[in-house]
Structure formats: structure tokens, C-alpha cells
Coordinates of C-alpha atoms in Angstrom, one line a residue:
Chain A
X1 CA 122.9 53.2 58.6
X2 CA 119.2 54.8 60.2
X3 CA 119.7 58.6 60.2
X4 CA 116.7 58.7 62.3
X5 CA 115.8 55.9 64.3
X6 CA 112.5 57.1 66.4
X7 CA 109.7 55.0 68.0
X8 CA 106.6 56.0 69.8
X9 CA 106.7 60.1 69.6
X10 CA 104.1 61.9 71.3
X11 CA 103.9 65.6 72.5
X12 CA 101.4 67.3 73.4
X13 CA 100.9 71.2 74.2
X14 CA 99.3 73.0 77.2
X15 CA 98.6 71.9 80.7
X16 CA 95.9 69.4 82.4
X17 CA 92.7 70.2 80.9
X18 CA 93.9 72.1 77.8
X19 CA 96.3 69.8 77.4
X20 CA 96.4 69.0 73.5
X21 CA 98.4 65.8 71.6
X22 CA 99.7 66.6 68.9
X23 CA 101.5 63.7 68.0
X24 CA 100.3 60.1 69.1
X25 CA 103.0 57.8 68.8
X26 CA 105.0 58.4 65.7
X27 CA 107.4 56.1 64.4
X28 CA 110.2 57.4 61.8
X29 CA 112.5 55.7 60.4
X30 CA 114.8 57.1 57.7
X31 CA 117.6 56.0 56.5
X32 CA 121.2 57.9 55.3
X33 CA 121.4 59.3 51.9
X34 CA 117.8 59.6 51.6
X35 CA 115.2 62.3 51.0
X36 CA 112.2 61.6 52.7
X37 CA 109.0 63.6 52.5
X38 CA 107.0 64.3 55.1
X39 CA 103.0 65.1 53.8
X40 CA 100.0 66.4 55.4
X41 CA 97.5 69.4 55.6
X42 CA 97.9 72.0 58.2
X43 CA 97.7 71.1 61.7
X44 CA 98.9 67.7 61.1
X45 CA 101.9 67.8 63.1
X46 CA 104.4 68.1 60.7
X47 CA 106.4 70.7 62.3
X48 CA 106.3 69.3 65.7
X49 CA 107.2 66.4 64.5
X50 CA 110.3 68.0 63.0
X51 CA 111.1 70.2 66.0
X52 CA 111.2 67.4 68.3
X53 CA 113.8 65.5 65.9
X54 CA 115.9 68.6 65.6
X55 CA 116.0 68.6 69.4
X56 CA 113.9 71.8 69.6
X57 CA 110.9 70.2 71.1
X58 CA 111.2 68.1 74.6
X59 CA 108.9 65.1 73.3
X60 CA 106.4 63.9 75.9
X61 CA 108.2 60.4 75.5
X62 CA 110.0 58.8 72.6
X63 CA 112.5 56.2 72.1
X64 CA 115.1 56.0 69.5
X65 CA 118.2 58.3 68.0
X66 CA 119.0 61.0 65.5
X67 CA 122.2 61.3 63.9
X68 CA 123.4 59.0 66.6
X69 CA 122.1 60.8 69.8
X70 CA 119.7 60.1 71.6
X71 CA 116.2 62.1 71.1
X72 CA 115.9 63.2 74.7
X73 CA 119.1 62.9 76.9
X74 CA 121.3 64.0 73.8
X75 CA 119.3 67.0 72.0
X76 CA 121.8 69.4 72.5
X77 CA 124.3 67.2 70.1
X78 CA 121.8 66.8 67.9
X79 CA 121.0 70.3 67.8
X80 CA 124.7 70.9 66.9
X81 CA 124.6 68.3 64.2
X82 CA 121.3 69.0 62.3
X83 CA 120.5 72.1 59.8
X84 CA 117.2 73.5 59.1
X85 CA 115.8 75.6 56.7
X86 CA 112.4 77.3 58.5
X87 CA 109.5 78.0 56.0
X88 CA 109.6 81.7 56.2
X89 CA 112.6 83.0 54.7
X90 CA 112.9 86.0 56.4
X91 CA 113.5 84.0 59.7
X92 CA 117.3 84.3 60.2
X93 CA 117.8 86.7 57.2
X94 CA 118.8 90.0 58.4
X95 CA 117.5 92.5 55.7
X96 CA 120.1 95.5 56.3
X97 CA 123.5 93.3 56.0
X98 CA 124.3 92.0 52.2
X99 CA 123.8 88.6 51.1
X100 CA 127.1 88.0 51.7
X101 CA 127.6 89.3 55.3
X102 CA 124.7 87.4 56.5
X103 CA 126.7 84.4 55.3
X104 CA 129.6 85.1 56.7
X105 CA 127.6 85.7 60.0
X106 CA 125.7 82.2 59.9
X107 CA 128.9 81.0 59.3
X108 CA 130.7 82.3 62.3
X109 CA 127.4 81.0 64.6
X110 CA 127.9 77.4 63.1
X111 CA 131.6 77.1 64.0
X112 CA 133.1 77.4 60.7
X113 CA 136.8 78.4 61.0
X114 CA 137.7 82.1 59.8
X115 CA 140.1 80.4 57.3
X116 CA 137.4 78.5 55.7
X117 CA 134.6 80.8 55.8
X118 CA 135.2 82.9 53.1
X119 CA 135.4 79.7 50.7
X120 CA 132.1 77.9 52.6
X121 CA 130.4 81.1 51.6
X122 CA 131.7 81.2 47.8
X123 CA 131.0 77.7 47.3
X124 CA 127.5 77.7 48.9
X125 CA 126.7 81.1 47.1
X126 CA 127.4 79.8 43.9
X127 CA 125.9 76.1 44.3
X128 CA 122.6 78.6 44.6
X129 CA 123.1 81.2 42.0
X130 CA 123.7 83.9 44.9
X131 CA 127.1 85.1 43.8
X132 CA 125.7 87.7 41.6
X133 CA 123.7 89.5 45.2
X134 CA 126.8 88.9 47.1
X135 CA 126.8 92.7 47.6
X136 CA 122.9 93.5 47.9
X137 CA 121.1 93.9 50.8
X138 CA 119.0 91.2 51.8
X139 CA 116.1 94.0 52.3
X140 CA 116.5 94.6 48.3
X141 CA 116.6 91.1 46.7
X142 CA 113.0 89.1 45.7
X143 CA 111.6 86.6 47.9
X144 CA 112.4 84.3 46.0
X145 CA 116.5 85.1 46.0
X146 CA 115.7 85.3 49.9
X147 CA 114.5 82.0 50.3
X148 CA 117.6 80.3 48.7
X149 CA 119.7 82.5 51.0
X150 CA 117.9 81.0 54.0
X151 CA 118.3 77.4 52.2
X152 CA 122.4 78.9 51.7
X153 CA 122.6 79.4 55.8
X154 CA 121.3 75.8 56.4
X155 CA 123.4 73.9 53.8
X156 CA 126.9 76.4 55.3
X157 CA 127.5 73.0 57.6
X158 CA 127.2 70.0 55.7
X159 CA 125.5 68.4 58.3
X160 CA 123.9 64.8 57.6
X161 CA 120.3 65.8 58.5
X162 CA 119.2 68.7 56.8
X163 CA 115.5 69.4 58.0
X164 CA 113.7 71.5 55.0
X165 CA 110.5 72.9 56.0
X166 CA 108.3 74.1 53.0
X167 CA 111.5 74.7 51.3
X168 CA 110.3 75.7 48.0
X169 CA 107.3 78.2 49.7
X170 CA 107.0 81.6 47.9
X171 CA 109.5 80.3 45.0
X172 CA 108.4 81.1 41.3
X173 CA 108.5 77.4 39.4
X174 CA 112.0 77.8 37.6
X175 CA 113.4 78.7 41.5
X176 CA 111.7 75.8 42.9
X177 CA 113.3 73.4 40.4
X178 CA 116.4 74.6 41.1
X179 CA 116.5 74.2 44.9
X180 CA 115.1 70.8 44.3
X181 CA 118.0 69.7 41.8
X182 CA 120.4 71.3 44.3
X183 CA 119.1 69.3 47.4
X184 CA 119.1 66.3 44.9
X185 CA 123.0 67.3 44.1
X186 CA 123.7 67.5 47.8
X187 CA 122.3 64.4 48.4
X188 CA 124.3 62.6 45.5
X189 CA 127.7 64.6 46.2
X190 CA 127.7 64.5 49.8
X191 CA 125.4 61.8 50.9
X192 CA 123.2 64.1 53.0
X193 CA 119.8 63.1 54.2
X194 CA 116.9 65.7 53.7
X195 CA 114.0 65.3 55.6
X196 CA 111.4 67.8 54.0
X197 CA 107.9 69.0 54.2
X198 CA 106.3 70.3 51.6
X199 CA 102.5 70.9 50.3
X200 CA 103.2 70.7 46.5
X201 CA 102.7 67.0 46.7
X202 CA 104.4 67.0 42.9
X203 CA 107.7 68.2 44.4
X204 CA 107.6 65.3 47.0
X205 CA 107.1 62.6 44.1
X206 CA 109.2 64.2 41.8
X207 CA 112.5 64.0 44.2
X208 CA 111.5 61.7 48.0
X209 CA 112.5 58.6 47.9
X210 CA 109.7 57.8 50.5
X211 CA 106.5 59.6 52.1
X212 CA 105.3 59.6 55.0
X213 CA 101.3 60.9 55.1
X214 CA 100.3 62.4 58.3
X215 CA 97.0 63.3 59.8
X216 CA 96.2 64.6 62.6
X217 CA 99.2 63.6 64.4
X218 CA 99.3 60.1 63.5
X219 CA 101.1 58.6 60.4
X220 CA 98.4 57.2 57.4
X221 CA 100.7 55.8 54.7
X222 CA 104.7 55.4 54.5
X223 CA 106.1 54.4 51.7
X224 CA 108.0 54.6 48.2
X225 CA 105.8 56.3 45.7
X226 CA 105.5 53.0 43.5
X227 CA 104.9 51.2 46.7
X228 CA 102.2 53.7 47.9
X229 CA 100.7 53.5 44.2
X230 CA 100.5 49.5 44.8
X231 CA 98.7 50.2 48.2
X232 CA 96.0 51.7 46.0
X233 CA 96.3 49.9 42.7
X234 CA 92.6 49.1 42.1
X235 CA 92.4 52.5 41.3
X236 CA 94.3 52.6 38.2
X237 CA 92.9 53.4 34.8
X238 CA 93.3 52.8 31.4
X239 CA 91.1 54.7 28.7
X240 CA 91.3 53.5 25.2
X241 CA 89.7 55.6 22.7
X242 CA 88.3 53.8 19.2
X243 CA 85.5 52.6 16.5
X244 CA 84.4 49.5 18.0
X245 CA 81.8 47.3 17.6
X246 CA 78.1 47.0 19.8
X247 CA 79.1 43.8 21.6
X248 CA 82.4 44.9 23.1
X249 CA 81.2 46.1 26.2
X250 CA 79.8 43.1 27.3
X251 CA 82.5 40.8 26.3
X252 CA 84.8 43.1 28.2
X253 CA 82.4 43.1 31.1
X254 CA 83.0 39.4 31.2
X255 CA 86.7 40.2 32.5
X256 CA 87.6 43.8 33.7
X257 CA 85.3 46.3 35.0
X258 CA 84.6 49.1 32.8
X259 CA 82.9 52.0 31.4
X260 CA 81.9 53.1 28.2
X261 CA 81.5 56.8 26.8
X262 CA 80.0 57.7 23.5
X263 CA 82.1 60.7 21.8
X264 CA 81.4 61.7 18.0
X265 CA 81.1 58.2 16.7
X266 CA 83.8 57.0 18.9
X267 CA 83.7 55.1 21.9
X268 CA 86.0 55.8 25.2
X269 CA 86.1 52.7 27.2
X270 CA 87.6 53.1 30.6
X271 CA 89.2 50.0 32.2
X272 CA 89.8 50.1 36.3
X273 CA 92.6 47.5 37.0
X274 CA 94.8 46.8 39.5
X275 CA 97.8 46.0 37.4
X276 CA 98.1 48.0 34.5
X277 CA 101.5 46.4 33.3
X278 CA 100.1 42.7 33.2
X279 CA 96.6 44.1 31.9
X280 CA 97.5 46.1 28.9
X281 CA 98.3 43.8 26.8
X282 CA 95.7 41.4 27.3
X283 CA 93.3 44.4 26.8
X284 CA 94.8 45.6 23.5
X285 CA 94.7 42.1 22.0
X286 CA 90.8 42.0 22.9
X287 CA 89.6 45.0 22.3
X288 CA 91.5 44.7 19.0
X289 CA 89.3 42.4 17.9
X290 CA 86.1 44.5 18.2
X291 CA 87.3 47.8 16.1
X292 CA 90.2 50.2 15.5
X293 CA 92.2 51.7 18.5
X294 CA 92.6 55.4 17.8
X295 CA 94.1 56.1 21.2
X296 CA 95.3 54.6 24.7
X297 CA 95.9 56.9 27.6
X298 CA 96.9 55.6 31.1
X299 CA 96.4 57.1 34.5
X300 CA 98.5 56.4 36.8
X301 CA 98.0 57.0 40.7
X302 CA 99.9 60.3 41.5
X303 CA 101.0 61.1 44.9
X304 CA 98.3 63.5 44.9
X305 CA 95.4 61.3 44.5
X306 CA 96.7 58.9 47.1
X307 CA 97.5 61.5 49.3
X308 CA 94.1 63.0 49.1
X309 CA 92.6 59.2 49.4
X310 CA 94.5 59.1 52.5
X311 CA 93.8 62.3 54.1
X312 CA 89.6 61.8 53.3
Chain B
X1 CA 138.6 75.7 75.4
X2 CA 137.9 75.7 71.5
X3 CA 134.0 75.8 72.5
X4 CA 134.8 79.2 74.7
X5 CA 136.9 80.0 72.0
X6 CA 134.1 79.6 69.3
X7 CA 132.0 81.5 71.6
X8 CA 133.6 84.4 71.9
X9 CA 133.9 84.6 68.0
X10 CA 130.2 84.3 68.1
X11 CA 129.8 86.9 70.4
X12 CA 132.4 89.1 68.4
X13 CA 130.4 88.5 65.0
X14 CA 127.2 88.8 66.8
X15 CA 128.5 92.6 67.5
X16 CA 129.8 93.4 64.6
X17 CA 126.7 92.9 62.7
X18 CA 125.1 95.3 65.2
X19 CA 127.5 97.4 64.7
X20 CA 126.9 97.3 61.1
X21 CA 123.0 97.7 61.8
X22 CA 123.6 100.7 64.1
X23 CA 125.8 102.4 61.7
X24 CA 123.6 102.1 59.0
X25 CA 121.0 104.7 60.5
X26 CA 123.5 107.4 60.3
X27 CA 121.3 109.8 62.4
X28 CA 121.7 107.5 65.1
X29 CA 125.3 109.2 66.3
X30 CA 123.8 112.9 66.2
X31 CA 120.6 112.1 68.4
X32 CA 123.3 110.0 70.5
X33 CA 125.5 113.0 71.4
X34 CA 123.0 115.6 71.9
X35 CA 120.7 113.3 73.8
X36 CA 123.9 112.7 76.4
X37 CA 124.6 116.5 76.2
X38 CA 121.0 117.4 77.1
X39 CA 121.5 114.8 80.1
X40 CA 124.1 116.5 81.5
X41 CA 123.1 120.0 81.0
X42 CA 119.7 119.6 82.9
X43 CA 121.6 118.6 85.8
X44 CA 124.0 121.2 85.6
X45 CA 120.9 123.6 85.6
X46 CA 119.3 121.7 88.5
X47 CA 123.2 122.2 90.3
X48 CA 123.0 125.8 90.0
X49 CA 119.5 125.8 91.7
X50 CA 120.2 123.2 94.3
X51 CA 123.5 124.0 94.9
X52 CA 126.0 121.8 96.8
X53 CA 124.3 121.2 100.2
X54 CA 123.1 118.0 100.1
X55 CA 126.6 116.3 99.2
X56 CA 127.7 115.5 102.8
X57 CA 130.4 112.6 102.4
X58 CA 130.7 112.9 98.7
X59 CA 132.3 116.3 98.1
X60 CA 130.7 119.9 96.8
X61 CA 130.1 119.4 93.3
X62 CA 126.7 118.2 92.1
X63 CA 127.5 117.7 88.6
X64 CA 130.3 115.5 89.1
X65 CA 128.1 113.5 91.2
X66 CA 125.2 113.3 88.8
X67 CA 127.8 112.3 86.4
X68 CA 128.5 109.2 87.8
X69 CA 125.2 108.9 88.7
X70 CA 124.3 109.1 84.8
X71 CA 127.3 106.5 83.7
X72 CA 126.1 103.8 86.7
X73 CA 122.7 104.6 84.9
X74 CA 123.6 103.7 81.8
X75 CA 125.3 100.9 82.3
X76 CA 122.7 99.5 84.0
X77 CA 120.2 100.8 81.6
X78 CA 121.8 97.9 79.3
X79 CA 122.9 95.4 81.7
X80 CA 119.5 95.6 83.0
X81 CA 117.2 96.3 80.7
X82 CA 118.5 95.3 77.7
X83 CA 118.4 91.1 78.1
X84 CA 114.6 90.9 78.3
X85 CA 113.6 92.8 74.9
X86 CA 116.6 91.1 73.1
X87 CA 115.4 87.6 74.1
X88 CA 112.1 89.3 72.9
X89 CA 113.8 90.1 69.7
X90 CA 115.3 86.4 69.1
X91 CA 111.6 85.2 69.9
X92 CA 109.7 87.6 67.8
X93 CA 112.0 87.6 64.2
X94 CA 111.5 83.9 64.7
X95 CA 115.7 82.9 65.1
X96 CA 115.5 81.2 68.2
X97 CA 115.2 77.9 66.6
X98 CA 118.3 78.7 64.6
X99 CA 120.3 79.9 67.2
X100 CA 119.3 76.6 69.0
X101 CA 120.4 74.7 66.1
X102 CA 123.9 75.6 66.4
X103 CA 127.1 74.6 68.5
X104 CA 126.2 77.6 70.7
X105 CA 125.1 77.8 74.4
X106 CA 121.9 78.9 74.8
X107 CA 123.3 82.6 76.1
X108 CA 125.5 83.3 73.6
X109 CA 122.9 85.2 70.8
X110 CA 121.2 87.0 73.5
X111 CA 124.7 88.6 75.0
X112 CA 126.1 89.2 71.4
X113 CA 123.0 90.7 70.4
X114 CA 123.2 93.0 73.8
X115 CA 126.1 94.5 72.1
X116 CA 124.0 96.8 69.9
X117 CA 122.8 98.5 73.0
X118 CA 126.7 98.5 74.5
X119 CA 127.8 100.5 71.4
X120 CA 125.2 102.7 72.3
X121 CA 125.0 103.0 75.8
X122 CA 128.5 102.2 76.9
X123 CA 130.6 105.1 75.5
X124 CA 127.7 107.5 76.7
X125 CA 129.7 107.1 80.1
X126 CA 132.7 108.6 78.5
X127 CA 130.5 111.4 76.8
X128 CA 128.8 112.4 80.0
X129 CA 132.4 112.5 82.0
X130 CA 134.1 115.0 78.8
X131 CA 131.0 117.3 79.0
X132 CA 130.7 117.4 82.6
X133 CA 134.6 118.0 82.7
X134 CA 134.5 120.6 79.6
X135 CA 131.3 122.3 80.1
X136 CA 129.7 122.3 83.3
X137 CA 132.8 122.1 85.3
X138 CA 132.8 118.7 86.5
X139 CA 136.0 117.6 88.5
X140 CA 137.2 114.0 89.6
X141 CA 140.0 112.3 91.1
X142 CA 141.3 109.1 90.8
X143 CA 141.8 107.5 94.0
X144 CA 141.7 103.9 95.0
X145 CA 142.0 102.7 91.2
X146 CA 141.7 99.7 92.2
X147 CA 138.5 100.0 94.2
X148 CA 137.4 101.6 91.2
X149 CA 137.9 98.6 88.6
X150 CA 136.6 96.2 90.7
X151 CA 133.5 98.1 91.0
X152 CA 132.7 98.8 87.5
X153 CA 133.2 94.7 86.8
X154 CA 130.7 94.1 90.1
X155 CA 128.0 96.5 89.0
X156 CA 128.7 95.0 85.2
X157 CA 128.0 91.2 86.2
X158 CA 125.9 92.0 89.0
X159 CA 123.2 94.1 86.8
X160 CA 123.6 91.3 83.9
X161 CA 122.8 89.0 86.6
X162 CA 119.0 91.1 87.3
X163 CA 119.0 91.6 83.4
X164 CA 119.3 88.2 82.6
X165 CA 116.7 87.2 85.5
X166 CA 114.4 89.9 83.5
X167 CA 115.1 88.2 80.3
X168 CA 114.0 84.4 81.7
X169 CA 110.4 86.0 83.0
X170 CA 109.8 86.1 78.8
X171 CA 109.8 82.0 79.1
X172 CA 109.8 81.5 82.4
X173 CA 106.6 83.5 83.2
X174 CA 105.6 83.8 79.7
X175 CA 105.5 87.9 79.5
X176 CA 105.7 88.2 75.6
X177 CA 104.2 90.9 74.7
X178 CA 104.8 94.4 75.5
X179 CA 107.4 95.1 78.4
X180 CA 107.7 92.6 82.1
X181 CA 107.2 93.8 85.4
X182 CA 110.8 92.4 86.8
X183 CA 112.7 94.9 85.2
X184 CA 110.1 97.6 84.9
X185 CA 109.7 97.6 89.0
X186 CA 113.6 97.7 89.8
X187 CA 114.8 99.7 87.1
X188 CA 112.1 102.1 86.8
X189 CA 110.5 102.3 90.1
X190 CA 112.7 100.8 92.9
X191 CA 116.1 101.6 91.4
X192 CA 114.6 105.2 90.0
X193 CA 113.7 106.4 93.2
X194 CA 116.2 105.1 95.9
X195 CA 119.4 104.3 94.4
X196 CA 120.8 107.5 94.7
X197 CA 121.4 108.3 90.7
X198 CA 120.5 111.9 91.2
X199 CA 121.0 112.2 95.2
X200 CA 122.1 110.9 98.1
X201 CA 120.7 107.9 99.5
X202 CA 120.8 109.3 102.8
X203 CA 118.1 111.9 102.2
X204 CA 115.7 109.0 101.7
X205 CA 113.2 108.3 104.6
X206 CA 114.9 105.5 106.9
X207 CA 112.4 102.8 105.2
X208 CA 113.6 103.4 101.5
X209 CA 117.3 103.7 102.8
X210 CA 116.7 100.2 103.8
X211 CA 115.0 99.5 100.2
X212 CA 118.3 100.7 98.9
X213 CA 120.3 98.4 100.8
X214 CA 118.9 95.5 98.6
X215 CA 120.2 96.8 95.2
X216 CA 123.7 96.7 93.7
X217 CA 123.3 100.3 92.5
X218 CA 123.2 101.7 96.0
X219 CA 127.1 100.4 96.9
X220 CA 128.4 100.9 93.3
X221 CA 127.3 104.6 93.6
X222 CA 128.8 105.1 97.2
X223 CA 131.9 103.5 96.0
X224 CA 132.3 105.6 92.9
X225 CA 131.8 108.6 94.3
X226 CA 133.8 108.2 97.3
X227 CA 136.6 106.8 95.0
X228 CA 136.5 110.0 92.4
X229 CA 134.9 113.0 93.6
X230 CA 137.3 115.1 95.1
X231 CA 136.4 116.2 99.1
X232 CA 134.5 112.9 99.0
X233 CA 135.1 110.9 102.2
X234 CA 136.7 107.7 102.5
X235 CA 135.6 107.1 106.3
X236 CA 132.5 108.8 106.8
X237 CA 129.3 106.2 106.6
X238 CA 126.6 107.0 104.4
X239 CA 124.6 103.7 104.0
X240 CA 122.9 101.7 106.7
X241 CA 125.4 98.9 106.6
X242 CA 128.0 101.2 106.3
X243 CA 127.0 102.3 109.9
X244 CA 126.7 98.2 111.2
X245 CA 129.9 96.7 109.6
X246 CA 133.1 97.7 111.0
X247 CA 134.9 98.0 108.1
X248 CA 135.6 101.2 105.9
X249 CA 132.6 102.2 103.8
X250 CA 134.3 101.6 100.8
X251 CA 135.3 98.2 102.0
X252 CA 131.5 97.5 102.7
X253 CA 130.6 98.6 99.1
X254 CA 132.6 96.1 97.3
X255 CA 131.8 93.4 99.7
X256 CA 128.2 93.4 99.2
X257 CA 128.1 94.0 95.8
X258 CA 130.5 90.9 95.4
X259 CA 127.9 88.8 97.5
X260 CA 125.3 90.3 95.2
X261 CA 127.1 89.5 92.0
X262 CA 127.7 85.7 93.1
X263 CA 123.8 85.7 93.9
X264 CA 122.5 87.4 91.0
X265 CA 124.8 86.2 88.1
X266 CA 124.5 82.7 87.9
X267 CA 120.8 83.0 89.2
X268 CA 120.1 85.3 86.2
X269 CA 121.7 82.3 84.1
X270 CA 120.4 79.6 85.6
X271 CA 116.5 81.0 85.4
X272 CA 117.0 81.6 81.8
X273 CA 118.6 78.1 81.0
X274 CA 115.3 77.0 83.0
X275 CA 113.2 79.2 80.8
X276 CA 114.7 77.9 77.6
X277 CA 113.6 74.1 79.1
X278 CA 110.1 75.3 79.7
X279 CA 109.7 76.7 76.4
X280 CA 111.2 73.5 75.0
X281 CA 108.6 71.6 76.8
X282 CA 105.7 73.8 75.5
X283 CA 106.9 74.2 72.0
X284 CA 106.8 78.2 73.1
X285 CA 110.6 78.7 72.1
X286 CA 110.0 80.9 69.1
X287 CA 106.4 82.2 67.1
X288 CA 107.0 79.8 64.0
X289 CA 105.4 77.0 64.9

């Protein structure tokens, strides 16, 4: 079941001669329970896209639904049915209230009945390791803890769809890892769909089921990491280091695209192949005929490689 | 009904939060009391200088006269002057998006956050009456109580209506930095000059009296002074419309205030709604882009 099913999203800012179109007809399809990553450089249109989908911005044109509501006619219902974590932790965190007071305040804003609010707040604090800070003023806690507080606020209500705009920005590696684990746990436990933007490509690679790469208001790539790898597979590399006889390079080049580097009496062969899994056994068999293999390294395409290629 | 209950509960949550924030600055309470005391003292000293000959239909006690003026000033200062900076606060701290992503109406956060000023300003009314009565010889009666209660409600809602019109200009006219002209022109120029906080409107030139006829403060002050000041007249007209309409002055005040409230209150909310819609279209709802 699609949680987001939108077609032809266009959005511009400004008027007449100063009009600037920032989304040029984007399509988005996100299934329930997906963790969907949106990647792009600053100014690519990521935040605008999130705001349109969350019902905060009125698009110039768009068709389709978000959490079952029409993106234009029922934006009020969309807004009441999704959560959002802004990129700056301080947004929505009152510095002179304690962590617990902040969350209890937002629980009321989100319409959580008073009899449940205490339990809900306690559960979220526990899950995000905030319980030990519950009586600390928000101004006293670290930026990373405030970011966790901001995420806790957004997760007070278990909406079907949560937008995360750079959720781990400002966090150290350990805290970022905790947030990522929490996101995955919530998805697994409650089936919540997460639509997240991030500049940390490794983060998207780690937890996103699918990613979309945006550039200048258009979709440049979309799919699972594997699908994207396959789409760019000609660039995958296999490095084999060893002691080989002089004839090897000519023989190999009859079959594969390969370069050689001489290193302290050893030769490093770099193969450029389209499909590592099918080619590797054949390569090893051929190389062994011409010498001794010392080391094999496979350089698979990372999402970062794909991102750089797409954005170029 | 559930929705209304949730909105009220949210306003209460905002109010509690503002109360916690307000009381976290302990010096507030002392500056607040001293400020009201000094204000009342100043007018007592002026009353010694001016005497009572300007009072006309409003009795003979200038301190009592001014205590009512100060009270309406405090209410107006909050209701008319506060919505704009509250919207600005929500915008600049980036929470407008978050409030919009909740089941709350567009208006609840603004009303809720205004409670900071309500707890700051409304009790000043009581303190002004108390200091005036305790230290400076002000005295009051309580004739026609129903008109007083009605007057409080009407001046509250009508000034809040103007306040929401002012707040709507934040998005509608893009007044995003500093103050905005609507509340400045009304509150600090027109009402301050012709509203009658510190002197009766009939001491003004005729054209300014006509200008005063368009603002709710004129009628609220006339109503409260006639109803609360000992020796004030319930029949002697003072305001231009009281000479024209063949009702008692206090009824004229109530009718005109009602009419202004019926126009200004919904207009303020409607313009604010239009402002939010405009911001949603232009992408200017919050500074976070």
C-alpha cells in the first residue's frame, strides 16, 4: 500500500519575473513501512519537496495522495497525520523547559489524551535514552541530546508517515547510530514509513530501502541501492595483487578491461567489470595460470560513488 | 466538540508553558509591580496639578478616571499589540511548521502563546485599581453591572480582532522585521491620541472627536467611566454619536462596541487565515527553508 503516491509535483517561489521554479514535476511513490532516503546537494529542492508532501506548502500543481488524503484538497488532514523533524534541533525545543516538560507540552499539542501522555512521554524518553535527562532544562543538554529530544517530539504520535530532514545532523557517530537503530526499530515494530533527507550518504546506504537522488528540482536516480549499483555496474572494480609472469596482461586484456601497476616486485591488476559475481571466478582461474595471487580486493560501487556520478 | 476540547486543552498547555517561562525570570514580578505603582503615581501627581475641572460627565476624581484609562490601556496593549509579535516569535523560532503539523487550528498557537502577555498585563488592571484605591484616593461604584461585564467582553474581543488584523500583516503584507504599521498607527498614534485614556474625548478638536468615533476604546472608556465613577452621568452625552442616536449614552456605547466587535473579530481571524494560506503558497511560513 502506498503511503505517498504523487505525480508531477511542481513548485515555484516568487512572482512573475522573479519566479523561480524549484520542483520541476517530481513523482514520488513510497510504500508503507519503507525507509526512503532523499539525497541531493543544498538547493536541490529536498526540503521544499518534504514541505509539499507534508501539506505545509501549496504546490503549483500535483496529483495524488499522501497517507490517503489528496495533496491539494485535503492538506489539513495530511498535516494532522504526519510528523516532521526539522533539521535544527532547537526548533520546537523550549530551552527553559525541562526535557519532560517539553515532551508533555507537545503531547498536548498533538492531541494525546492527558491520561496517556505521561506513559507515551516515558516510552519515547526511554527509547531515545533521554530518561536520565528528563528533569534537565533543554538549554543545559548537549546539541546531540537536543536533537534526540526533537526526534522524540516527532515520534510522540505514531503517525504512519514521519518526515526526517537531516535527522542526525550535529550528532556524533554513536548518537547518530542510536537514532538510525531507533528508526529501523520503529519501522519494524509499528510499520511506520520514514521519508528522510540526509547529506550522510553512508547513512542512507545503511538504513534506506530505496533512495532518490535529486538535483536542481528533478529526479536524477531512484531505486534500491542494488538497483542503482546495477544501473552503474560498469564501474565496479576488482583488484588482484600477486606475482605474475610477463605474459599475463596481454592474455587478460583479450577478455577484460584491465590495468596493471608494478609494486615492489608484485603486480596489482585492476579489472573493470560489469558483474563482479559472475566474472570473479573466471578471473581468478585465469590469473592463477600465470602466477601466485597474494590479495584480492573488490571495490563495489558505494552510494557515494553513484551520487557523485549522478550529480556530475 | 472533541476538537474544541482539544483546542482548549492545547491553549491551557501553551498557557502553562508560558507561565513556567515567565516565572522562571523571578525579577519579572518585582518590575511588574513597581511599573504599575509608578504609572498610577504619575497620574496621581498629574491630578494634583490638573484638578478636576476637565471631568465633566465623568464625575470629579481624576485618579479614578485615569485608573480606568490605564486598565483599558493594559487590555488593549495585550489584545491589540501582542498577536503580531507572537506570530513573529513563532516564525523566527521556526515552530510554525511544527504547529501546522498538528491537529490544532491555525489560531490556537497564537492565542496560546499570547498568554505570556495576558499573565503580564491583565493583572495590572487589578493592581491599578488597588493602588489607586489604597494610596491615591481613587474610588469606584458599581452601577449597571451588566453593561460593565458586557463592555469587558466587547472591548476584549474587538481589540483582539484588531490584533489579529495586525498579526495577519506579518504574512499578508510581509512585515517580517521589527514592528508593523497597523498596530503602530492604531495603538501608538490614533488610540493614544484620541482614545481618551488620560482625558475626556470632548476636550479634543471636533475632527479628532470624529476620528475617535471609529475606535472601540472611545466607547469602552465612556461606558466604564459612566458605570464605575461616582458622580458620573448616565444621561449627559459626550461622544458625537451619543448626540445623534436617541438612546442613553451607555446603550449607544454598547451598541457601537457590539457592531465593531462583530466586524473586527471575524475580520481579524479571516485575514490571518488568508495570511497563512498566502505563506503556504509562497513558502514563507517559516524561516526554515
